[in-house]
Coordinates of N, CA and C in Angstrom, one line a residue:
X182 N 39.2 128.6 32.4 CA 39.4 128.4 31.0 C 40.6 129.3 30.6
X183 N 40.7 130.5 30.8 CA 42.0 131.4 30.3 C 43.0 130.9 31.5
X184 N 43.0 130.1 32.5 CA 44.3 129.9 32.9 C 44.9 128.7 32.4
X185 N 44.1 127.9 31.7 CA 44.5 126.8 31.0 C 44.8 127.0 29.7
X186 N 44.1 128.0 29.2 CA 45.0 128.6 27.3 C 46.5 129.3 27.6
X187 N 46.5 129.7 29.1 CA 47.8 130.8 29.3 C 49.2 129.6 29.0
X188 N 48.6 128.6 30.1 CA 49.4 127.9 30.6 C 50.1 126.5 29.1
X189 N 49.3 126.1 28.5 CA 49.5 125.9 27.5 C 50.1 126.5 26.5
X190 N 49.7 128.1 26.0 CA 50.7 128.8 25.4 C 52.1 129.1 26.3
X191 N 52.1 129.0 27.5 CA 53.3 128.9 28.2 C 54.3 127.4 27.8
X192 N 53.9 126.5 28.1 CA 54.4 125.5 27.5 C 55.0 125.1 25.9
X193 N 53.9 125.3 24.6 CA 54.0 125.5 24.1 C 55.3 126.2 23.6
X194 N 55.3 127.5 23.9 CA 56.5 128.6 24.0 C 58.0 128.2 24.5
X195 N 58.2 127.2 25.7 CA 59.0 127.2 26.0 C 59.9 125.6 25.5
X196 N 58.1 124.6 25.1 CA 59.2 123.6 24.0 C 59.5 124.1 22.7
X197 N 58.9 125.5 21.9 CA 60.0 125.6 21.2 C 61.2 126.2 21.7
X198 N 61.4 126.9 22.6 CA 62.5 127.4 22.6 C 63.8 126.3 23.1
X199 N 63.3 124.8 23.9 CA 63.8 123.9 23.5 C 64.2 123.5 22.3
X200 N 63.1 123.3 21.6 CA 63.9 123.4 20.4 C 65.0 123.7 19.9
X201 N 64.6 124.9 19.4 CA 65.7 125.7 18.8 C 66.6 125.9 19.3
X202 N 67.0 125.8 20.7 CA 68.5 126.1 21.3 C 69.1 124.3 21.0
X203 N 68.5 123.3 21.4 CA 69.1 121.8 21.7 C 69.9 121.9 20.0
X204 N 71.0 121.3 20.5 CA 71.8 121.0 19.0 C 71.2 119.8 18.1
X205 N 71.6 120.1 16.7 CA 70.9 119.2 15.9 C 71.1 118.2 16.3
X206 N 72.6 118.0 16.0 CA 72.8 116.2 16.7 C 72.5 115.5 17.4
X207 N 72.7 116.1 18.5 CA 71.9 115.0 19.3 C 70.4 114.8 19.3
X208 N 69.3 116.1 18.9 CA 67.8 116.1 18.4 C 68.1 114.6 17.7
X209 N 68.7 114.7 16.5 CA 68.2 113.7 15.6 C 69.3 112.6 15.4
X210 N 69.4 111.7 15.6 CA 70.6 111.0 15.8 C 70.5 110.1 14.6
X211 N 69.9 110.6 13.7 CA 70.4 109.8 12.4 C 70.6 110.4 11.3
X212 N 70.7 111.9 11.7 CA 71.2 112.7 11.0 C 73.0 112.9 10.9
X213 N 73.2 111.9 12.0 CA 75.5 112.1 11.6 C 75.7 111.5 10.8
X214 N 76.8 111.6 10.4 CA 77.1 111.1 9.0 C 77.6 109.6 9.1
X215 N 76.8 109.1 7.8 CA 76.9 107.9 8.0 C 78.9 107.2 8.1
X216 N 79.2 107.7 7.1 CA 81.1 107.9 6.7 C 81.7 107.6 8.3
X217 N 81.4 108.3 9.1 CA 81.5 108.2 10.7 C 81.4 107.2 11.4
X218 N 80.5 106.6 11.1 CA 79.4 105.5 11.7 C 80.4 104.0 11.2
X219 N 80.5 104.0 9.8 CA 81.0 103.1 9.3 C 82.7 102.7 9.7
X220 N 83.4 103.8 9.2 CA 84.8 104.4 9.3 C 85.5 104.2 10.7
X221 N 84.1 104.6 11.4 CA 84.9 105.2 13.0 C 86.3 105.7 13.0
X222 N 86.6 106.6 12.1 CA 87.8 107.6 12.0 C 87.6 109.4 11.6
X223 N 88.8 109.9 11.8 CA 88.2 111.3 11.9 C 88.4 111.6 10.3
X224 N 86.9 112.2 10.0 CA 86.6 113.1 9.2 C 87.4 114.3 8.8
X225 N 87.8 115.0 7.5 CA 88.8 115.7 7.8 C 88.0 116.7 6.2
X226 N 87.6 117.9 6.4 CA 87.3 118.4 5.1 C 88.6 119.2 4.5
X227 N 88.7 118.8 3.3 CA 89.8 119.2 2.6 C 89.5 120.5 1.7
X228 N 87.7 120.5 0.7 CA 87.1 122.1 -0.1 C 85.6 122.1 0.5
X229 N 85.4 123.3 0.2 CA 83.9 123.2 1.0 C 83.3 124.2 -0.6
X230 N 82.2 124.2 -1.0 CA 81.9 125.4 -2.1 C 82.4 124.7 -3.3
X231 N 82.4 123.3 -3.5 CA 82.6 123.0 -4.8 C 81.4 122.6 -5.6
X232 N 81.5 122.4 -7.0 CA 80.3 122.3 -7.6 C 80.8 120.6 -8.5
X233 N 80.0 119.5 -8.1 CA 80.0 118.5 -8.9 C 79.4 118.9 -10.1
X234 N 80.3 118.4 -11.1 CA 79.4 119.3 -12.8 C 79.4 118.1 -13.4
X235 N 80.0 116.4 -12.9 CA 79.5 115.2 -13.7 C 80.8 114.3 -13.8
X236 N 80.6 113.2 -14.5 CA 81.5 112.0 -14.8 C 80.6 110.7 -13.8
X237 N 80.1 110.9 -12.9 CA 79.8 109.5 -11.9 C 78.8 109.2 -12.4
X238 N 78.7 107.5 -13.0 CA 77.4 107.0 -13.2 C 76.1 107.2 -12.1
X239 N 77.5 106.9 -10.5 CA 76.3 106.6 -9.5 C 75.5 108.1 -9.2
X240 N 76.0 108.7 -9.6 CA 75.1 110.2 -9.1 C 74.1 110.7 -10.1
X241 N 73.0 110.9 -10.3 CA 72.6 110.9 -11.3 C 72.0 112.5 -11.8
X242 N 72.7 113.3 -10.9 CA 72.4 114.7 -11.4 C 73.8 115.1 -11.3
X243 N 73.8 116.2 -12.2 CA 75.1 116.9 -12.7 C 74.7 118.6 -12.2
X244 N 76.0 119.4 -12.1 CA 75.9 120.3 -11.5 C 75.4 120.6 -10.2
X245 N 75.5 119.5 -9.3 CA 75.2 120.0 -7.7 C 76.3 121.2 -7.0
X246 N 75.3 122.1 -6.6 CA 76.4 123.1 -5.9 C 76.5 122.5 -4.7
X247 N 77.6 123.4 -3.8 CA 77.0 123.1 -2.4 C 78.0 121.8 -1.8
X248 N 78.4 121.1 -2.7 CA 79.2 119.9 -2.6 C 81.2 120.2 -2.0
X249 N 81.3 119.6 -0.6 CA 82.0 119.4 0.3 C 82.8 117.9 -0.2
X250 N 84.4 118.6 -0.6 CA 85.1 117.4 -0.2 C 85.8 116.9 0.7
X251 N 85.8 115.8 1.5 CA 86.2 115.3 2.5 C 86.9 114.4 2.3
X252 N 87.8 113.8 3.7 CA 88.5 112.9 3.9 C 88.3 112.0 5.0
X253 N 89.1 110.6 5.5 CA 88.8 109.7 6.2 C 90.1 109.2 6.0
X254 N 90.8 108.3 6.4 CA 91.6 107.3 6.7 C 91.9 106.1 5.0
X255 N 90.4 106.4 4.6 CA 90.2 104.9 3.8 C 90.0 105.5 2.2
X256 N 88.8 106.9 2.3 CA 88.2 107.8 1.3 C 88.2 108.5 1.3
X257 N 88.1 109.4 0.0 CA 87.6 110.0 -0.7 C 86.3 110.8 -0.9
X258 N 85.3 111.6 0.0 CA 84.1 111.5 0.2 C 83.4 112.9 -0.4
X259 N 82.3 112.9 -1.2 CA 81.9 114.1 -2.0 C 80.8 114.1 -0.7
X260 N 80.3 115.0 -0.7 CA 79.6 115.6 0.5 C 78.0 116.8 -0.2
X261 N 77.2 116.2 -0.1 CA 76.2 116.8 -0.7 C 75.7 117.5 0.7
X262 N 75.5 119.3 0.8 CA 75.3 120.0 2.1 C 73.6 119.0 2.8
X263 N 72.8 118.4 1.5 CA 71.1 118.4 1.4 C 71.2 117.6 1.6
X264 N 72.0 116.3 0.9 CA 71.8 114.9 0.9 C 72.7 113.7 1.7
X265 N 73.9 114.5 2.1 CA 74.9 113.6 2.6 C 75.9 113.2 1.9
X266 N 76.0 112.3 2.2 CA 77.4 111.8 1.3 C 76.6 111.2 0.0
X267 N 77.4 111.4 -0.8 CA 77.2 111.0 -2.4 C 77.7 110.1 -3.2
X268 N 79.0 110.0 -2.8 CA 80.2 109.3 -3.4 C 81.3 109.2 -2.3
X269 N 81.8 107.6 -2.3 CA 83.2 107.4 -1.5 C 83.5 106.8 -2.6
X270 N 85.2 107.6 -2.4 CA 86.0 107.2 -3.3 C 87.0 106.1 -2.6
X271 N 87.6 104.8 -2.7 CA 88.7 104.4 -2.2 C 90.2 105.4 -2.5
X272 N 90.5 105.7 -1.2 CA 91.8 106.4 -1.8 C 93.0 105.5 -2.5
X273 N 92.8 104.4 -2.3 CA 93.9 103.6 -3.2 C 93.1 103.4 -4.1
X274 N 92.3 103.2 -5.0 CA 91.6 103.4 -6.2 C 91.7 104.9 -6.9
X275 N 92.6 105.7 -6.5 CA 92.2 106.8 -7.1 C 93.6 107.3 -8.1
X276 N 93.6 107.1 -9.3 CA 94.9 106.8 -10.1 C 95.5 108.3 -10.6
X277 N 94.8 110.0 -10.8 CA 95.3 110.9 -11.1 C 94.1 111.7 -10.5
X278 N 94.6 113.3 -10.4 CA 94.1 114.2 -9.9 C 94.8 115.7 -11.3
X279 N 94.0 115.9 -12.2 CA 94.4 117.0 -13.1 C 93.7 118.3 -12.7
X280 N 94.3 119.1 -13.2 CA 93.4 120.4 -13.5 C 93.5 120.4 -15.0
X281 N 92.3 120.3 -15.4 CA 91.9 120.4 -17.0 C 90.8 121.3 -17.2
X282 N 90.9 122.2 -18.1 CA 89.7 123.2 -19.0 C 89.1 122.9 -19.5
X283 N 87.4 123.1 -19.7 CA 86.6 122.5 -20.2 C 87.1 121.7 -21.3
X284 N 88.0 122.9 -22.4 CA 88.0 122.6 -24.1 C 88.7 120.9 -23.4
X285 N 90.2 120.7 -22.6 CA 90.6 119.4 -22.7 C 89.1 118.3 -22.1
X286 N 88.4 118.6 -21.2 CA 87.6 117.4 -20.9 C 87.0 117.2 -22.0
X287 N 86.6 117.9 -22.4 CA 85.4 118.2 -24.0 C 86.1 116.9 -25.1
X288 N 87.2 117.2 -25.4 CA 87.9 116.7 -26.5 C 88.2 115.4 -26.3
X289 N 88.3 114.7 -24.8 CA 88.5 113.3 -24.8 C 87.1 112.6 -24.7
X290 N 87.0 111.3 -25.6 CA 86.2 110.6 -25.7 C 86.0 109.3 -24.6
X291 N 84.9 109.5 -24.3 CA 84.6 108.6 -23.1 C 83.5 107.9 -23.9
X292 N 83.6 106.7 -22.6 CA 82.5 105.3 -23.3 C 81.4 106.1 -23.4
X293 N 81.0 106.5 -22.5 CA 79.3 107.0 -22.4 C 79.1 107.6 -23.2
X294 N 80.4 108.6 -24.2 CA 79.9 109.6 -24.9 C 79.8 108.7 -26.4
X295 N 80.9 107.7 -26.2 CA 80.7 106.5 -27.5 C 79.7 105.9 -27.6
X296 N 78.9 106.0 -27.1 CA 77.7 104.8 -26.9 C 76.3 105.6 -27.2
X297 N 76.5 106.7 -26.5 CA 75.5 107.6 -27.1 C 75.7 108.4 -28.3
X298 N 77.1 108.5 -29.2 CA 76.9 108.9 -30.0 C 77.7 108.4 -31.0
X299 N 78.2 107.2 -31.0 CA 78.7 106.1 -32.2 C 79.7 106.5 -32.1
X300 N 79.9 106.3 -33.6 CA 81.1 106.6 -34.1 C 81.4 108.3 -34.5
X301 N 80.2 108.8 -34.5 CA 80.0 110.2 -34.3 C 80.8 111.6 -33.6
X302 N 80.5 110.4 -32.5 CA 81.6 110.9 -31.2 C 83.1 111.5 -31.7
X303 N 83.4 111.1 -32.4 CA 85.3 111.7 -32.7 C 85.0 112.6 -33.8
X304 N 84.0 112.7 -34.2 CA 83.7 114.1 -35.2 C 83.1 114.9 -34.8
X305 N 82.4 115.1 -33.4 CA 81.5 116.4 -32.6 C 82.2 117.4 -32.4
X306 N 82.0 118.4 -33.1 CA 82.7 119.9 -33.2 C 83.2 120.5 -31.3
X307 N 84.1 121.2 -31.6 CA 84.0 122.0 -30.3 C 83.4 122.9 -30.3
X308 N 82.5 123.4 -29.2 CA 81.4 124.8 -29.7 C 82.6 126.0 -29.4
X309 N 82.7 125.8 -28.3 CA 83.1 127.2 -27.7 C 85.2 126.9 -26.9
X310 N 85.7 128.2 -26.5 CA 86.8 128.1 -26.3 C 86.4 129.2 -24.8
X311 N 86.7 127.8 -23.7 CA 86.9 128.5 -22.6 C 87.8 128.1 -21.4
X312 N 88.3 129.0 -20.6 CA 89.2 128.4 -19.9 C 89.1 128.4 -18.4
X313 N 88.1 128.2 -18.0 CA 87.0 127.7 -16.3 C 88.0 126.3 -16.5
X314 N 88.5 126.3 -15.1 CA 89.3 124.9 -15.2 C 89.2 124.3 -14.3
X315 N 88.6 122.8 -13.9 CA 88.5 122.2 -13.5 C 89.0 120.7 -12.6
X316 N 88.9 120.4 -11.8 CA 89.8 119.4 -11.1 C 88.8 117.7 -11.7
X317 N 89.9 117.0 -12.2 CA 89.4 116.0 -12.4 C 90.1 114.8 -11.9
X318 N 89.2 113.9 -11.2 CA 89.5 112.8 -10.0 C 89.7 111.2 -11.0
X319 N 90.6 110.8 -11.4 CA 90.5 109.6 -12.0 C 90.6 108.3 -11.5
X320 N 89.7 107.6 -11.2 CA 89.7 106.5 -10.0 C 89.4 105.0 -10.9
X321 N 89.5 104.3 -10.0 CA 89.0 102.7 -10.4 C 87.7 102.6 -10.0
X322 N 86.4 102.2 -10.3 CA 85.3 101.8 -9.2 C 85.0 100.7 -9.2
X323 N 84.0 99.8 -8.7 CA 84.1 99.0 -7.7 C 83.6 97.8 -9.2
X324 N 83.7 98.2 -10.1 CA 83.9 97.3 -11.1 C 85.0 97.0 -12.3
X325 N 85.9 97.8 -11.6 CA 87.5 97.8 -11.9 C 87.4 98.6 -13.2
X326 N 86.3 99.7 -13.7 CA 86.3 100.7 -14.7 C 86.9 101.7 -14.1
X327 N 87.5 102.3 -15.1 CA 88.5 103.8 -15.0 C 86.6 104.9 -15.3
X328 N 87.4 106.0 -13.7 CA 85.5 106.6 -14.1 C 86.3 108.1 -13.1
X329 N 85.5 109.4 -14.0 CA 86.2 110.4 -13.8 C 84.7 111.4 -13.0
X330 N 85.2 111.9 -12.0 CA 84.7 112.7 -11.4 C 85.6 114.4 -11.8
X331 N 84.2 115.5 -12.4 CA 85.0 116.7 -12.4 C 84.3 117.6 -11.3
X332 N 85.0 118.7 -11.0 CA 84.7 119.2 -9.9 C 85.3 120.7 -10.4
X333 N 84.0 121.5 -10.1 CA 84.4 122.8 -10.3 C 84.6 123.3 -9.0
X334 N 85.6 124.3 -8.8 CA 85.8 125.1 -7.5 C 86.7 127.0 -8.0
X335 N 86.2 127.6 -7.0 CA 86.8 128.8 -7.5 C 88.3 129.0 -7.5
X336 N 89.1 127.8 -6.6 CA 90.2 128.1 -6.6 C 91.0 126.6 -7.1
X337 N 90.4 126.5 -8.0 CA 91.1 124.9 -8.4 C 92.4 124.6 -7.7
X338 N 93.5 125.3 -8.0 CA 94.9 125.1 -8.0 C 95.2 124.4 -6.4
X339 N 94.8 125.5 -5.3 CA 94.8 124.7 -4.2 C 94.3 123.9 -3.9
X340 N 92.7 123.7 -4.2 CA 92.1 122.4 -3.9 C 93.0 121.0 -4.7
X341 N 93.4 121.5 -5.9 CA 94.2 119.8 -6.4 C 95.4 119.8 -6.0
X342 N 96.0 120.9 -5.1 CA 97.4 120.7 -4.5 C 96.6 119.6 -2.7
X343 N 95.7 120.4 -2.6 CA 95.2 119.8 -1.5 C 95.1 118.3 -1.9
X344 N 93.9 117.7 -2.5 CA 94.2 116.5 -2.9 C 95.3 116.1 -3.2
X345 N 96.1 115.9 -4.0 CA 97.6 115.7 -4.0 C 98.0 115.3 -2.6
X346 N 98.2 116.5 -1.8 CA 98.4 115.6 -0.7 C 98.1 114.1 0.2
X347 N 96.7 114.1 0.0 CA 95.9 113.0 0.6 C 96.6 111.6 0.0
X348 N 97.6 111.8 -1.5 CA 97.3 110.8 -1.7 C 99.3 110.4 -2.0
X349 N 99.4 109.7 -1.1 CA 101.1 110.0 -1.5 C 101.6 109.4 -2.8
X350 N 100.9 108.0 -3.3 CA 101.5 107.8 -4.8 C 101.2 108.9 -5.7
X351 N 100.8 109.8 -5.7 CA 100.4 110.9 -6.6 C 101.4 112.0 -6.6
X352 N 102.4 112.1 -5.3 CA 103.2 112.7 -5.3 C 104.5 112.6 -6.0

């Protein structure tokens, strides 16, 4: 009986250590990224440490940290570290790349903000005066609406020189 609990905890012991050494990818093979799968071109990350703070209907939480932007051949890709990809952008759908401060995002009126707040909307005070500046992605989507992705990062300036590059009519 104890040479069959040894032998067992011996086993035991040594599939995890299987485990833990085997790389993830090949463990789980539907964990690569789907962008890969589809694309078959190389992936290319352009910021890693950025924070989505909103504008995309399709995402439906605002403020994700943790958020990786990438590249491909075709897109534009937000990179959730938990969830995966979140958003592809067509790079030919993508019409400006700014650095804007809260107060300018704040001050321009968007549909969503017309709709939820009437006519109201062009009279909502500004609370505050701050100058956290932000990169904001202005694209076409796949219903030919103008729709803005902002993206906080600690070093804006490079990351939207970075973009810039990706995209040569921008230059």
């Amino acid at each position: 009986m104890d040479k069959i609990f040894l032998i067992t905890i011996g086993l035991l012991f040594i599939l995890m250590i299987v485990i833990v050494l085997k790389p993830k990818d090949n463990f789980n093979k539907d964990s690569n990224d789907n962008t890969d799968k589809v694309n078959k071109d190389k992936v290319t990350p352009i910021a890693i440490g950025c924070t989505y703070i909103g504008g995309c209907p399709k995402i439906l939480d605002s403020h994700i940290e943790g958020i990786v932007i990438k590249r491909n051949s075709h897109n534009l890709i937000l990179h959730d570290v938990f969830k995966g990809d979140i958003l592809l952008v067509p790079i030919n759908s993508i019409k400006s790349i700014t650095v804007q401060s809260k107060e300018q995002i704040s001050q321009r009126v968007t549909i969503s903000r017309l709709i939820a707040l009437g006519v109201f909307a062009f009279g909502v005070p500004k609370k505050e005066k701050n100058i956290t500046k932000y990169i904001v992605i202005n694209y076409i989507n796949d219903k030919n609406e103008n729709e803005d992705i902002v993206i906080e990062h600690k070093n804006v300036p490079i990351v939207a020189e970075r973009l810039h590059k990706i995209i040569p009519e921008l230059n």
